[in-house]
Amino acid sequence: MIRAVIFSVLGGLAIGAVTNVLQGVLPGGYNSIANSGSVWVVGAFVAGALSTRLAPLLGLLTQVFAVVGYYAYAELVRDGMGDWHAPGVWLGLAFVAGPIFGLAGTWWRRGAGRRPILGAGMLGGVFGMDGLWHLTVLHYVDTGIAFCVAAVVVTLALGRTWRERLLGLLVAAMLAPLAVTAFSIIAAITGL
């Protein structure tokens, strides 16, 4: 248990710091790939996949410490993190996304019945959400297409059978537009 907690905390810190570094290195719209919700929740998904009962907690820790790592790097290495508004919003989202994707990871790896399909579809759906967001809101066609392709590839790769893969794609396709709508509302309310 202690090892899993340490893994989640260190993994989260690494995700946050590496995201900040890559944002400064990748050109143009491609820097948004590093700093995307789908890339961040992979950490929570992996932490959940490596656990059973602790999956929501480990997912939460991964996401919270990704926010800490991102803004700590910004404060210590770059020109500072700015005001507390954005870190507060992202921390709030970490408390929602972390447990959800931690659970999705454990469902995918250890679940029975429909749970592996739902877990894979949830991860694919968040990549699809980023794809739709990049295409329709940011108007970054290249990265939008890349995220949509990633949604398909991730979902197919996580399926164990062709039936699971196809049903996972269906779940991802249904969740992606719902997630875009939810994120649009959150962005409008919080001023992101």
Short mmCIF file of C-alpha atoms in Angstrom, two decimals:
data_model
loop_
_atom_site.label_atom_id
_atom_site.label_comp_id
_atom_site.label_asym_id
_atom_site.label_seq_id
_atom_site.Cartn_x
_atom_site.Cartn_y
_atom_site.Cartn_z
CA MET A 1 0.00 0.00 0.00
CA ILE A 2 2.76 2.47 0.91
CA ARG A 3 4.56 1.70 -2.34
CA ALA A 4 1.39 2.40 -4.34
CA VAL A 5 0.89 5.74 -2.59
CA ILE A 6 4.53 6.74 -3.20
CA PHE A 7 4.24 5.66 -6.85
CA SER A 8 1.11 7.79 -7.28
CA VAL A 9 2.60 10.86 -5.61
CA LEU A 10 5.91 10.66 -7.52
CA GLY A 11 4.14 9.78 -10.76
CA GLY A 12 1.84 12.76 -10.37
CA LEU A 13 4.73 15.12 -9.63
CA ALA A 14 6.55 13.83 -12.71
CA ILE A 15 3.48 14.23 -14.95
CA GLY A 16 3.05 17.82 -13.82
CA ALA A 17 6.71 18.84 -14.15
CA VAL A 18 7.22 17.09 -17.51
CA THR A 19 4.03 18.69 -18.83
CA ASN A 20 5.36 22.11 -17.94
CA VAL A 21 8.72 21.39 -19.58
CA LEU A 22 7.13 20.04 -22.78
CA GLN A 23 4.77 22.98 -23.00
CA GLY A 24 7.81 25.21 -23.36
CA VAL A 25 9.53 22.94 -25.89
CA LEU A 26 6.85 21.68 -28.28
CA PRO A 27 6.08 24.08 -31.14
CA GLY A 28 2.78 25.89 -31.72
CA GLY A 29 -0.41 24.00 -31.03
CA TYR A 30 1.54 20.83 -30.33
CA ASN A 31 2.44 22.13 -26.88
CA SER A 32 -1.20 21.59 -25.95
CA ILE A 33 -0.69 17.85 -26.36
CA ALA A 34 1.54 17.75 -23.30
CA ASN A 35 -0.91 19.79 -21.26
CA SER A 36 -4.11 17.94 -22.00
CA GLY A 37 -6.63 16.28 -19.76
CA SER A 38 -6.26 12.96 -21.53
CA VAL A 39 -2.50 12.82 -21.06
CA TRP A 40 -2.86 13.75 -17.40
CA VAL A 41 -5.52 11.15 -16.56
CA VAL A 42 -3.40 8.35 -17.99
CA GLY A 43 -1.48 8.56 -14.71
CA ALA A 44 -4.63 8.06 -12.66
CA PHE A 45 -5.72 5.23 -14.97
CA VAL A 46 -2.36 3.44 -14.59
CA ALA A 47 -2.37 3.94 -10.80
CA GLY A 48 -5.87 2.44 -10.68
CA ALA A 49 -4.89 -0.44 -12.95
CA LEU A 50 -2.09 -1.33 -10.56
CA SER A 51 -4.40 -1.39 -7.54
CA THR A 52 -7.73 -2.75 -6.43
CA ARG A 53 -9.39 -1.18 -3.40
CA LEU A 54 -7.21 1.92 -3.42
CA ALA A 55 -7.78 2.79 -7.09
CA PRO A 56 -9.88 5.95 -6.52
CA LEU A 57 -7.47 7.22 -3.86
CA LEU A 58 -4.40 6.51 -5.99
CA GLY A 59 -6.02 8.20 -8.98
CA LEU A 60 -6.78 11.21 -6.79
CA LEU A 61 -3.20 11.39 -5.50
CA THR A 62 -1.81 11.14 -9.01
CA GLN A 63 -3.94 14.02 -10.26
CA VAL A 64 -3.47 16.25 -7.21
CA PHE A 65 0.29 15.85 -7.33
CA ALA A 66 0.31 16.43 -11.10
CA VAL A 67 -1.18 19.86 -10.36
CA VAL A 68 1.38 20.39 -7.58
CA GLY A 69 4.23 19.29 -9.86
CA TYR A 70 3.09 21.53 -12.70
CA TYR A 71 2.78 24.67 -10.61
CA ALA A 72 5.82 23.93 -8.44
CA TYR A 73 7.92 23.71 -11.61
CA ALA A 74 6.34 26.93 -12.88
CA GLU A 75 7.11 28.70 -9.61
CA LEU A 76 10.62 27.36 -9.07
CA VAL A 77 12.01 27.17 -12.62
CA ARG A 78 9.93 29.48 -14.80
CA ASP A 79 8.65 32.98 -14.17
CA GLY A 80 6.23 31.96 -11.46
CA MET A 81 2.78 30.42 -11.49
CA GLY A 82 0.73 33.61 -11.47
CA ASP A 83 -2.42 33.92 -9.40
CA TRP A 84 -4.08 31.07 -7.56
CA HIS A 85 -7.18 30.90 -9.77
CA ALA A 86 -5.98 28.36 -12.35
CA PRO A 87 -4.25 26.05 -9.83
CA GLY A 88 -7.41 26.10 -7.73
CA VAL A 89 -9.62 25.15 -10.68
CA TRP A 90 -7.28 22.37 -11.81
CA LEU A 91 -7.01 21.08 -8.27
CA GLY A 92 -10.80 20.96 -8.08
CA LEU A 93 -10.90 19.02 -11.35
CA ALA A 94 -8.22 16.67 -10.00
CA PHE A 95 -10.56 15.75 -7.15
CA VAL A 96 -13.17 14.73 -9.72
CA ALA A 97 -11.06 13.18 -12.48
CA GLY A 98 -8.56 11.35 -10.26
CA PRO A 99 -10.97 8.95 -8.56
CA ILE A 100 -12.99 8.44 -11.76
CA PHE A 101 -9.97 7.45 -13.85
CA GLY A 102 -8.40 5.49 -11.01
CA LEU A 103 -11.60 3.47 -10.91
CA ALA A 104 -11.62 3.18 -14.71
CA GLY A 105 -8.11 1.73 -14.56
CA THR A 106 -9.00 -0.93 -12.03
CA TRP A 107 -12.23 -1.75 -13.90
CA TRP A 108 -10.25 -2.22 -17.08
CA ARG A 109 -7.62 -4.45 -15.49
CA ARG A 110 -9.59 -6.42 -12.91
CA GLY A 111 -13.24 -5.84 -13.64
CA ALA A 112 -15.79 -8.40 -14.73
CA GLY A 113 -18.68 -8.13 -17.15
CA ARG A 114 -18.96 -4.66 -18.70
CA ARG A 115 -16.42 -2.99 -16.45
CA PRO A 116 -13.33 -3.60 -18.65
CA ILE A 117 -15.25 -2.15 -21.60
CA LEU A 118 -16.32 0.89 -19.57
CA GLY A 119 -12.78 1.44 -18.26
CA ALA A 120 -11.24 1.31 -21.74
CA GLY A 121 -14.05 3.43 -23.19
CA MET A 122 -13.63 6.07 -20.50
CA LEU A 123 -9.93 6.47 -21.26
CA GLY A 124 -10.59 6.50 -25.00
CA GLY A 125 -13.43 8.97 -24.45
CA VAL A 126 -11.20 11.52 -22.74
CA PHE A 127 -8.78 11.38 -25.68
CA GLY A 128 -11.80 11.87 -27.94
CA MET A 129 -12.86 14.83 -25.79
CA ASP A 130 -9.46 16.44 -26.30
CA GLY A 131 -9.73 15.77 -30.02
CA LEU A 132 -13.13 17.42 -30.26
CA TRP A 133 -11.98 20.34 -28.07
CA HIS A 134 -8.92 20.92 -30.26
CA LEU A 135 -10.98 20.72 -33.45
CA THR A 136 -14.01 22.76 -32.45
CA VAL A 137 -12.82 25.22 -29.79
CA LEU A 138 -9.08 25.71 -30.30
CA HIS A 139 -9.23 25.09 -34.08
CA TYR A 140 -6.01 23.06 -33.97
CA VAL A 141 -6.77 20.60 -36.75
CA ASP A 142 -3.51 18.62 -36.57
CA THR A 143 -3.62 18.02 -32.83
CA GLY A 144 -7.39 17.47 -32.92
CA ILE A 145 -7.00 14.69 -35.44
CA ALA A 146 -4.06 13.26 -33.46
CA PHE A 147 -6.19 13.10 -30.30
CA CYS A 148 -9.09 11.47 -32.19
CA VAL A 149 -6.72 8.86 -33.62
CA ALA A 150 -5.30 8.32 -30.12
CA ALA A 151 -8.85 7.79 -28.82
CA VAL A 152 -9.36 4.96 -31.28
CA VAL A 153 -5.89 3.44 -30.80
CA VAL A 154 -6.03 3.57 -26.99
CA THR A 155 -9.48 2.01 -26.88
CA LEU A 156 -8.59 -0.73 -29.34
CA ALA A 157 -5.31 -1.46 -27.55
CA LEU A 158 -7.07 -1.88 -24.19
CA GLY A 159 -9.68 -4.32 -25.45
CA ARG A 160 -9.02 -8.02 -24.91
CA THR A 161 -11.36 -9.25 -27.62
CA TRP A 162 -12.80 -7.67 -30.74
CA ARG A 163 -16.17 -7.46 -29.03
CA GLU A 164 -14.62 -5.52 -26.12
CA ARG A 165 -12.74 -3.28 -28.54
CA LEU A 166 -15.83 -2.38 -30.56
CA LEU A 167 -18.00 -1.84 -27.49
CA GLY A 168 -15.20 0.23 -25.94
CA LEU A 169 -15.16 2.41 -29.07
CA LEU A 170 -18.91 2.85 -28.75
CA VAL A 171 -18.53 3.93 -25.11
CA ALA A 172 -15.69 6.32 -26.05
CA ALA A 173 -17.75 7.79 -28.89
CA MET A 174 -20.67 8.42 -26.55
CA LEU A 175 -18.57 9.87 -23.73
CA ALA A 176 -16.38 12.23 -25.79
CA PRO A 177 -19.11 14.73 -26.74
CA LEU A 178 -20.58 14.59 -23.23
CA ALA A 179 -17.16 15.36 -21.78
CA VAL A 180 -16.66 18.27 -24.21
CA THR A 181 -20.00 19.70 -23.11
CA ALA A 182 -19.13 19.29 -19.43
CA PHE A 183 -15.71 20.86 -19.90
CA SER A 184 -17.21 23.75 -21.88
CA ILE A 185 -19.55 24.48 -18.97
CA ILE A 186 -16.69 24.23 -16.46
CA ALA A 187 -14.49 26.49 -18.60
CA ALA A 188 -17.28 29.08 -18.92
CA ILE A 189 -18.03 29.06 -15.19
CA THR A 190 -14.40 29.18 -14.06
CA GLY A 191 -13.05 31.46 -16.79
CA LEU A 192 -10.47 28.94 -18.05
#
